[in-house]
Amino acid sequence: MKKARNKEFFFSIVKNIFCISYFDTNENKLINYHNFELPDNFENELNFEILIKFFSEKIKKIEKENSFFIESANILVDFETHLLSLSIKNLADKKISEEKDVRRLIKDAKQLITKSNSSETILHILINKYLFDKIEYLNFPENLSYSELILDLSFITLKNYRIKKTQDIFKNCDVMLNKFISYDYSKNFIKKGDINNCIAAKRINDGANPSEVKILSIIKKDQGFFEKLFNLIG
């Protein structure tokens, strides 16, 4: 078998179904997917070895049928998440709006959320609105003169132990998990005609929501404002 070139893998664990989907990265479309029913609810305290055996068998089955290895994947989960909100302010002498001001505020906000919620990991950061001198903007206004900037942010978080359990299981299946995506959040991006949940997850990962901060992503050439800005926040 060989490495899966020009393919991007998404797993999903939603409503007691494990789905393996793979996309053509050149044409940006779904190639195929496979659904398997879990032996029990994933969040139940099943024997760790039973879960490893189940996922390993299914992954190896797909690898054998397609003659490629699955080395890494993003994963969509319907585990319970939490929505946290925070507004953070920057005061300054009259100045012009710049990327670095937003970047610093988001970094500070992320640190505050992480510090006060140490048992959880941030999956998604959403910019709800910008307030420049008390005037609301839904999109970042470049080259705007201001004295006060307030960012209104939302954070979707997941318990650390759920992430670690999932990572450990797939690590034992020789698959590295890249990004965790919330199913409750991804439902907002489902379109008519989608044949499985991973399609909306891929839309999110590809930047379907321009107000989402990309926490984990590969820096690409010719990035737009949000990509350049948020890939620097880690």
XYZ file of N, CA and C in Angstrom:
702
model
N 0.842 -1.200 0.000
C 0.000 0.000 0.000
C 0.879 1.252 0.000
N 0.288 2.387 -0.329
C 1.035 3.638 -0.441
C 0.318 4.757 0.304
N 1.007 5.884 0.432
C 0.399 7.050 1.047
C -0.762 7.544 0.183
N -1.769 8.085 0.851
C -2.935 8.606 0.123
C -2.637 10.013 -0.355
N -2.140 10.140 -1.564
C -1.787 11.450 -2.103
C -3.030 12.171 -2.623
N -3.024 13.495 -2.481
C -4.127 14.334 -2.973
C -5.473 13.961 -2.354
N -5.415 13.452 -1.123
C -6.649 13.095 -0.422
C -6.632 13.707 0.973
N -7.801 14.154 1.405
C -7.979 14.688 2.753
C -9.049 13.855 3.439
N -8.739 13.381 4.640
C -9.642 12.474 5.350
C -10.376 13.183 6.478
N -11.657 12.870 6.585
C -12.481 13.331 7.682
C -13.167 12.131 8.307
N -13.082 12.032 9.618
C -13.852 11.055 10.383
C -15.012 11.794 11.037
N -16.077 11.077 11.321
C -17.130 11.654 12.157
C -17.655 10.584 13.103
N -17.918 11.015 14.319
C -18.579 10.168 15.320
C -19.824 10.930 15.733
N -20.928 10.606 15.068
C -22.182 11.340 15.242
C -23.334 10.349 15.305
N -24.154 10.470 16.329
C -25.354 9.634 16.487
C -25.034 8.145 16.361
N -23.972 7.741 17.060
C -23.593 6.334 17.140
C -23.123 5.753 15.811
N -22.738 6.611 14.873
C -22.213 6.155 13.578
C -20.798 6.704 13.388
N -19.887 5.810 13.006
C -18.523 6.204 12.657
C -18.438 6.279 11.142
N -18.058 7.441 10.626
C -17.967 7.648 9.182
C -16.529 8.002 8.802
N -16.053 7.353 7.743
C -14.763 7.692 7.146
C -15.045 8.286 5.773
N -14.641 9.545 5.578
C -14.841 10.222 4.289
C -13.497 10.664 3.745
N -13.343 10.602 2.434
C -12.121 11.137 1.848
C -12.449 11.980 0.631
N -11.700 13.104 0.555
C -11.940 14.141 -0.439
C -10.732 14.283 -1.349
N -11.000 14.597 -2.604
C -9.951 14.912 -3.567
C -9.528 16.362 -3.330
N -8.271 16.576 -2.950
C -7.818 17.930 -2.642
C -7.609 18.775 -3.896
N -7.438 18.141 -5.042
C -7.270 18.887 -6.288
C -8.600 19.443 -6.779
N -9.627 18.587 -6.758
C -10.948 18.992 -7.250
C -11.873 19.434 -6.118
N -11.393 19.291 -4.862
C -12.156 19.720 -3.694
C -13.558 19.097 -3.660
N -13.607 17.792 -3.812
C -14.903 17.114 -3.787
C -14.785 15.770 -3.075
N -15.913 15.296 -2.581
C -15.965 14.008 -1.895
C -15.743 12.873 -2.891
N -14.814 11.985 -2.561
C -14.565 10.818 -3.408
C -15.458 9.657 -2.977
N -15.437 9.369 -1.675
C -16.228 8.244 -1.173
C -16.343 8.352 0.341
N -17.260 7.581 0.909
C -17.394 7.538 2.359
C -17.954 6.194 2.775
N -17.739 5.851 4.055
C -18.167 4.556 4.580
C -18.690 4.767 5.995
N -19.857 4.211 6.292
C -20.467 4.323 7.617
C -20.416 2.985 8.346
N -20.146 3.067 9.651
C -20.116 1.872 10.492
C -20.820 2.189 11.805
N -21.654 1.287 12.261
C -22.362 1.507 13.525
C -21.461 1.142 14.697
N -21.379 2.045 15.653
C -20.553 1.803 16.834
C -21.152 0.686 17.683
N -20.317 -0.057 18.398
C -20.837 -1.131 19.258
C -21.632 -0.601 20.445
N -21.428 0.666 20.782
C -22.166 1.323 21.866
C -21.904 2.818 21.734
N -22.600 3.615 22.533
C -22.346 5.058 22.526
C -20.885 5.319 22.868
N -20.235 6.120 22.044
C -18.800 6.350 22.214
C -18.468 6.925 23.578
N -19.362 7.743 24.119
C -19.058 8.414 25.385
C -19.314 7.532 26.600
N -19.895 6.358 26.404
C -19.998 5.409 27.497
C -18.610 4.889 27.831
N -18.431 4.395 29.021
C -17.117 3.902 29.431
C -16.883 2.485 28.916
N -16.853 2.374 27.604
C -16.539 1.084 27.004
C -15.082 0.729 27.273
N -14.788 -0.554 27.245
C -13.420 -1.003 27.362
C -12.575 -0.346 26.275
N -11.477 0.258 26.683
C -10.621 0.989 25.757
C -10.163 0.090 24.612
N -9.823 -1.135 24.941
C -9.328 -2.068 23.925
C -10.419 -2.430 22.908
N -11.662 -2.462 23.351
C -12.779 -2.758 22.433
C -12.903 -1.655 21.398
N -12.799 -0.411 21.858
C -12.894 0.718 20.929
C -11.724 0.737 19.948
N -10.535 0.494 20.462
C -9.370 0.459 19.577
C -9.539 -0.625 18.520
N -9.981 -1.785 18.933
C -10.177 -2.898 18.000
C -11.219 -2.542 16.935
N -12.316 -1.922 17.363
C -13.385 -1.557 16.425
C -12.872 -0.570 15.371
N -12.293 0.535 15.817
C -11.831 1.552 14.866
C -10.689 1.046 14.000
N -9.797 0.284 14.606
C -8.668 -0.243 13.845
C -9.140 -1.154 12.721
N -10.102 -2.016 13.010
C -10.631 -2.933 11.991
C -11.265 -2.165 10.843
N -12.039 -1.132 11.160
C -12.731 -0.375 10.108
C -11.738 0.421 9.249
N -10.755 1.026 9.897
C -9.760 1.802 9.152
C -8.937 0.886 8.247
N -8.511 -0.238 8.784
C -7.721 -1.181 7.979
C -8.538 -1.731 6.810
N -9.829 -1.918 7.025
C -10.695 -2.396 5.953
C -10.702 -1.410 4.783
N -10.854 -0.125 5.097
C -10.874 0.898 4.048
C -9.511 1.008 3.386
N -8.460 0.940 4.180
C -7.109 1.018 3.619
C -6.852 -0.141 2.652
N -7.250 -1.339 3.045
C -7.023 -2.511 2.199
C -7.826 -2.434 0.907
N -9.078 -1.992 1.008
C -9.940 -1.903 -0.173
C -9.450 -0.864 -1.166
N -8.765 0.173 -0.663
C -8.351 1.275 -1.529
C -6.842 1.350 -1.764
N -6.097 0.462 -1.128
C -4.643 0.386 -1.301
C -3.927 1.686 -0.934
N -4.370 2.294 0.176
C -3.639 3.445 0.694
C -3.705 3.446 2.214
N -2.785 4.211 2.821
C -2.765 4.364 4.265
C -3.452 5.668 4.657
N -4.183 5.633 5.764
C -4.756 6.849 6.345
C -3.847 7.250 7.498
N -3.060 8.287 7.295
C -2.086 8.699 8.310
C -2.637 9.753 9.261
N -3.535 10.593 8.762
C -4.099 11.654 9.596
C -5.493 12.007 9.101
N -6.284 12.620 9.985
C -7.652 12.991 9.626
C -8.140 14.098 10.548
N -9.094 14.891 10.066
C -9.867 15.784 10.919
C -11.063 14.990 11.411
N -11.614 15.382 12.541
C -12.714 14.593 13.088
C -13.874 15.477 13.563
N -15.071 15.087 13.163
C -16.320 15.746 13.562
C -16.942 14.923 14.685
N -17.306 15.573 15.782
C -17.849 14.839 16.934
C -19.111 15.517 17.454
N -20.012 14.693 17.979
C -21.231 15.256 18.574
C -21.173 15.208 20.099
N -19.960 15.205 20.649
C -19.799 15.263 22.092
C -20.348 16.601 22.609
N -20.708 16.626 23.872
C -21.236 17.861 24.469
C -20.162 18.948 24.486
N -20.492 20.099 23.933
C -19.574 21.236 23.938
C -20.180 22.372 24.762
N -19.374 23.385 25.020
C -19.839 24.552 25.761
C -19.579 25.807 24.943
N -20.502 26.753 25.047
C -20.377 28.026 24.343
C -20.088 29.120 25.360
N -18.935 29.749 25.221
C -18.515 30.811 26.130
C -18.402 32.114 25.354
N -18.800 33.211 25.971
C -18.747 34.513 25.318
C -17.832 35.448 26.092
N -17.183 36.343 25.358
C -16.268 37.288 25.980
C -16.139 38.526 25.104
N -16.186 39.693 25.749
C -15.895 40.948 25.059
C -14.593 41.496 25.627
N -13.706 41.928 24.749
C -12.404 42.413 25.188
C -12.121 43.752 24.511
N -11.518 44.653 25.290
C -11.381 46.051 24.854
C -9.925 46.453 24.672
N -9.700 47.326 23.707
C -8.399 47.944 23.498
C -8.586 49.463 23.438
N -7.923 50.179 24.341
C -7.970 51.639 24.350
C -6.625 52.177 23.870
N -6.673 53.220 23.076
C -5.432 53.780 22.544
C -5.655 55.233 22.158
N -4.559 55.917 21.955
C -4.669 57.238 21.356
C -5.218 57.058 19.950
N -5.742 58.088 19.398
C -6.344 57.993 18.061
C -5.385 57.291 17.100
N -5.853 56.201 16.476
C -4.977 55.457 15.581
C -5.795 54.839 14.458
N -5.115 54.189 13.531
C -5.761 53.552 12.380
C -5.871 52.048 12.640
N -7.027 51.472 12.323
C -7.246 50.043 12.543
C -6.256 49.207 11.737
N -5.656 48.223 12.452
C -4.675 47.350 11.828
C -4.928 45.905 12.250
N -4.421 44.978 11.452
C -4.551 43.551 11.760
C -3.990 43.223 13.134
N -2.844 43.803 13.470
C -2.169 43.428 14.709
C -2.997 43.740 15.947
N -3.856 44.775 15.875
C -4.701 45.109 17.028
C -5.725 44.005 17.286
N -6.328 43.514 16.218
C -7.307 42.428 16.343
C -6.611 41.154 16.781
N -5.450 40.893 16.187
C -4.705 39.676 16.511
C -4.342 39.632 17.994
N -3.893 40.757 18.510
C -3.500 40.797 19.922
C -4.692 40.593 20.844
N -5.827 41.229 20.518
C -7.017 41.082 21.360
C -7.522 39.637 21.369
N -7.510 39.000 20.208
C -7.974 37.608 20.151
C -7.034 36.708 20.942
N -5.744 36.947 20.820
C -4.769 36.159 21.582
C -4.990 36.342 23.078
N -5.220 37.587 23.516
C -5.466 37.854 24.937
C -6.751 37.171 25.404
N -7.794 37.248 24.575
C -9.073 36.629 24.933
C -8.934 35.122 25.030
N -8.205 34.550 24.100
C -7.987 33.099 24.122
C -7.268 32.676 25.393
N -6.284 33.444 25.801
C -5.542 33.141 27.024
C -6.446 33.226 28.254
N -7.339 34.223 28.274
C -8.268 34.366 29.399
C -9.215 33.172 29.485
N -9.757 32.762 28.332
C -10.674 31.621 28.302
C -9.953 30.353 28.717
N -8.757 30.149 28.208
C -7.993 28.941 28.530
C -7.636 28.892 30.011
N -7.235 30.048 30.562
C -6.846 30.096 31.967
C -8.019 29.812 32.892
N -9.198 30.339 32.563
C -10.361 30.165 33.443
C -11.135 28.887 33.155
N -10.753 28.177 32.094
C -11.422 26.914 31.746
C -10.356 25.880 31.375
N -9.468 25.618 32.321
C -8.299 24.782 32.051
C -8.638 23.330 31.732
N -9.846 22.901 32.052
C -10.241 21.516 31.776
C -10.844 21.359 30.386
N -10.851 22.446 29.594
C -11.455 22.405 28.267
C -10.492 22.919 27.201
N -10.734 22.484 25.985
C -9.945 22.923 24.834
C -10.853 23.697 23.885
N -10.339 24.782 23.335
C -11.109 25.590 22.390
C -11.112 24.912 21.023
N -12.300 24.655 20.489
C -12.430 24.090 19.149
C -12.637 25.176 18.102
N -13.470 26.166 18.439
C -13.820 27.208 17.475
C -13.846 28.563 18.182
N -13.300 29.576 17.523
C -13.381 30.962 17.993
C -14.118 31.763 16.929
N -15.171 32.446 17.341
C -16.015 33.194 16.404
C -16.034 34.667 16.777
N -15.837 35.519 15.789
C -15.965 36.953 16.001
C -17.411 37.342 15.709
N -18.129 37.754 16.730
C -19.533 38.135 16.550
C -19.661 39.542 15.961
N -18.826 40.448 16.469
C -18.867 41.822 15.953
C -17.662 42.612 16.461
N -17.389 43.699 15.762
C -16.368 44.660 16.161
C -17.090 45.945 16.574
N -16.606 46.583 17.608
C -17.129 47.890 18.009
C -15.965 48.881 17.993
N -15.975 49.770 17.026
C -14.979 50.836 16.953
C -15.650 52.121 17.399
N -15.187 52.626 18.545
C -15.784 53.840 19.123
C -17.308 53.720 19.200
N -17.746 52.506 19.684
C -19.158 52.194 19.941
C -20.002 52.053 18.669
N -19.367 52.057 17.517
C -20.080 51.803 16.261
C -19.830 50.349 15.862
N -20.914 49.614 15.593
C -20.819 48.176 15.333
C -20.484 47.879 13.874
N -19.559 46.935 13.693
C -19.192 46.441 12.365
C -19.199 44.914 12.414
N -19.784 44.296 11.403
C -19.764 42.840 11.327
C -18.507 42.339 10.634
N -17.896 43.187 9.820
C -16.646 42.862 9.146
C -15.572 43.849 9.573
N -14.340 43.419 9.529
C -13.242 44.272 9.966
C -13.075 45.464 9.028
N -13.160 46.673 9.560
C -12.982 47.874 8.730
C -11.514 48.305 8.718
N -10.862 48.137 7.621
C -9.456 48.508 7.526
C -9.300 50.028 7.395
N -8.175 50.521 7.904
C -7.808 51.938 7.789
C -8.857 52.875 8.388
N -9.417 52.450 9.521
C -10.417 53.261 10.216
C -9.766 53.951 11.413
N -9.970 55.228 11.558
C -9.434 55.964 12.700
C -10.304 55.699 13.928
N -9.678 55.342 15.059
C -10.472 55.022 16.253
C -9.644 55.226 17.518
N -10.357 55.264 18.642
C -9.705 55.355 19.950
C -10.036 54.145 20.820
N -11.164 53.496 20.551
C -11.567 52.343 21.351
C -12.031 51.210 20.430
N -11.502 50.024 20.680
C -11.907 48.832 19.935
C -12.382 47.771 20.922
N -13.576 47.242 20.693
C -14.100 46.126 21.493
C -14.414 44.979 20.544
N -13.899 43.801 20.879
C -14.228 42.598 20.117
C -15.206 41.768 20.920
N -16.306 41.344 20.267
C -17.289 40.460 20.883
C -17.055 39.065 20.313
N -16.628 38.128 21.161
C -16.195 36.808 20.709
C -17.003 35.686 21.350
N -17.077 34.556 20.634
C -17.651 33.334 21.184
C -16.629 32.213 21.044
N -16.597 31.337 22.041
C -15.671 30.205 22.052
C -16.469 28.916 22.235
N -16.244 27.960 21.368
C -16.849 26.628 21.510
C -15.772 25.705 22.042
N -16.023 25.107 23.210
C -15.000 24.309 23.879
C -15.472 22.875 24.122
N -14.495 22.009 24.302
C -14.761 20.588 24.551
C -13.859 20.128 25.688
N -14.372 19.272 26.554
C -13.605 18.769 27.684
C -12.320 18.083 27.209
N -11.232 18.365 27.908
C -9.935 17.807 27.534
C -9.929 16.283 27.532
N -10.619 15.674 28.508
C -10.539 14.219 28.611
C -11.206 13.535 27.415
N -12.231 14.204 26.836
C -12.853 13.619 25.654
C -11.895 13.673 24.453
N -11.186 14.791 24.345
C -10.211 14.914 23.263
C -9.093 13.901 23.441
N -8.566 13.793 24.653
C -7.455 12.871 24.899
C -7.874 11.428 24.640
N -9.058 11.046 25.099
C -9.531 9.681 24.878
C -9.608 9.380 23.387
N -10.182 10.316 22.629
C -10.327 10.107 21.187
C -8.970 10.053 20.502
N -8.083 10.969 20.869
C -6.737 10.977 20.280
C -5.989 9.682 20.592
N -6.097 9.224 21.830
C -5.385 8.004 22.227
C -5.898 6.786 21.463
N -7.207 6.723 21.260
C -7.784 5.597 20.528
C -7.248 5.561 19.103
N -7.293 6.705 18.424
C -6.861 6.710 17.025
C -5.341 6.642 16.886
N -4.641 7.096 17.904
C -3.180 6.926 17.898
C -2.835 5.449 17.892
N -3.611 4.656 18.612
C -3.410 3.212 18.623
C -3.830 2.561 17.314
N -4.538 3.336 16.474
C -4.901 2.867 15.127
C -3.946 3.453 14.082
N -2.871 4.090 14.563
C -1.855 4.706 13.689
C -2.412 5.855 12.858
N -3.372 6.576 13.413
C -3.935 7.750 12.743
C -3.809 8.953 13.681
N -3.239 10.033 13.180
C -3.130 11.267 13.954
C -4.345 12.144 13.665
N -4.985 12.616 14.714
C -6.128 13.507 14.546
C -5.643 14.950 14.528
N -6.042 15.687 13.507
C -5.617 17.072 13.361
C -6.561 18.010 14.087
N -7.705 18.289 13.503
C -8.647 19.261 14.054
C -9.939 18.577 14.492
N -10.423 18.940 15.673
C -11.741 18.510 16.152
C -12.762 19.570 15.752
N -13.898 19.130 15.218
C -14.954 20.036 14.759
C -16.251 19.666 15.467
N -16.935 20.661 15.996
C -18.192 20.427 16.708
C -19.328 20.171 15.728
N -20.048 19.073 15.946
C -21.193 18.761 15.087
C -22.300 19.799 15.247
N -22.554 20.232 16.491
C -23.597 21.241 16.716
C -23.306 22.522 15.933
N -22.045 22.884 15.841
C -21.651 24.063 15.075
C -21.725 23.788 13.578
N -21.281 22.623 13.164
C -21.226 22.307 11.728
C -22.605 22.213 11.095
N -23.635 21.935 11.912
C -24.998 21.812 11.363
C -25.441 23.106 10.675
N -24.854 24.224 11.090
C -25.206 25.505 10.470
C -24.721 25.614 9.028
N -23.859 24.707 8.615
C -23.251 24.785 7.286
C -23.629 23.610 6.393
N -24.628 22.848 6.817
C -25.141 21.758 5.982
C -25.975 22.349 4.849
N -25.791 21.830 3.664
C -26.546 22.284 2.502
C -27.410 21.151 1.945
N -28.460 21.543 1.264
C -29.330 20.568 0.630
C -28.516 19.733 -0.354
N -28.665 18.442 -0.251
C -27.932 17.552 -1.151
C -26.692 16.932 -0.523
N -26.282 17.429 0.645
C -25.139 16.817 1.331
C -25.485 15.371 1.696
N -24.590 14.470 1.391
C -24.895 13.053 1.629
C -24.296 12.527 2.929
N -23.459 13.326 3.571
C -23.009 12.943 4.908
C -22.532 14.176 5.673
N -22.277 13.979 6.970
C -21.935 15.101 7.853
C -20.556 15.681 7.592
N -19.667 14.878 7.040
C -18.285 15.340 6.855
C -18.171 16.451 5.819
N -19.145 16.560 4.939
C -19.094 17.605 3.906
C -19.174 18.986 4.557
N -20.078 19.145 5.512
C -20.180 20.429 6.219
C -18.933 20.671 7.070
N -18.387 19.603 7.642
C -17.159 19.736 8.432
C -16.019 20.235 7.562
N -15.931 19.722 6.356
C -14.879 20.185 5.442
C -15.104 21.649 5.059
N -16.359 22.050 4.871
C -16.635 23.460 4.559
C -16.086 24.363 5.667
N -16.328 23.958 6.905
C -15.841 24.745 8.032
C -14.323 24.795 8.015
N -13.705 23.655 7.804
C -12.245 23.591 7.797
C -11.651 24.416 6.659
N -12.408 24.558 5.578
C -11.946 25.336 4.427
C -12.256 26.827 4.556
N -12.917 27.212 5.664
C -13.158 28.638 5.899
C -14.517 29.132 5.461
N -15.555 28.281 5.555
C -16.895 28.686 5.132
C -17.422 29.871 5.932
N -17.023 29.959 7.196
C -17.455 31.073 8.033
C -16.325 32.095 8.125
N -16.437 33.246 7.444
C -15.359 34.238 7.455
C -15.127 34.855 8.826
N -16.063 34.649 9.758
C -15.904 35.204 11.101
C -15.281 34.217 12.081
N -14.911 33.033 11.584
C -14.267 32.062 12.466
C -12.757 32.216 12.416
N -12.144 32.193 13.580
C -10.693 32.231 13.684
C -10.170 30.814 13.440
N -9.252 30.682 12.508
C -8.689 29.367 12.225
C -7.580 29.082 13.229
N -7.844 28.122 14.107
C -6.895 27.808 15.169
C -5.805 26.862 14.663
N -6.223 25.814 13.993
C -5.284 24.829 13.482
C -5.425 24.747 11.980
N -4.416 25.170 11.264
C -4.474 25.079 9.814
C -3.081 25.219 9.241
N -2.927 24.815 7.989
C -1.657 24.950 7.301
C -1.661 26.276 6.569
N -0.607 27.049 6.734
C -0.509 28.346 6.071
C -0.293 28.123 4.587
N -1.151 28.699 3.772
C -1.081 28.538 2.327
C -0.665 29.843 1.673
N -0.316 29.756 0.428
C 0.048 30.951 -0.323
C -1.202 31.770 -0.639
N -0.977 33.056 -0.884
C -2.051 33.963 -1.300
C -3.211 33.943 -0.327
N -2.903 34.100 0.957
C -3.944 34.069 1.960
C -4.694 35.391 2.018
N -5.951 35.318 2.392
C -6.746 36.509 2.614
C -6.465 37.066 3.999
N -7.143 38.153 4.321
C -6.912 38.829 5.600
C -7.091 37.902 6.789
N -8.229 37.197 6.844
C -8.509 36.356 8.004
C -7.522 35.203 8.111
N -7.149 34.598 6.968
C -6.223 33.480 7.017
C -4.858 33.921 7.546
N -4.337 35.024 7.032
C -3.050 35.512 7.467
C -3.086 35.888 8.951
N -4.188 36.503 9.343
C -4.316 36.989 10.716
C -4.412 35.851 11.707
N -5.291 34.912 11.435
C -5.624 33.931 12.446
C -4.689 32.737 12.470
N -3.972 32.475 11.400
C -2.994 31.404 11.449
C -1.844 31.751 12.386
N -1.719 33.013 12.752
C -0.663 33.429 13.663
C -1.083 33.265 15.108
N -2.336 32.879 15.346
C -2.837 32.731 16.714
C -2.824 31.257 17.062
N -2.011 30.869 17.993
C -1.905 29.456 18.294
C -1.839 29.207 19.789
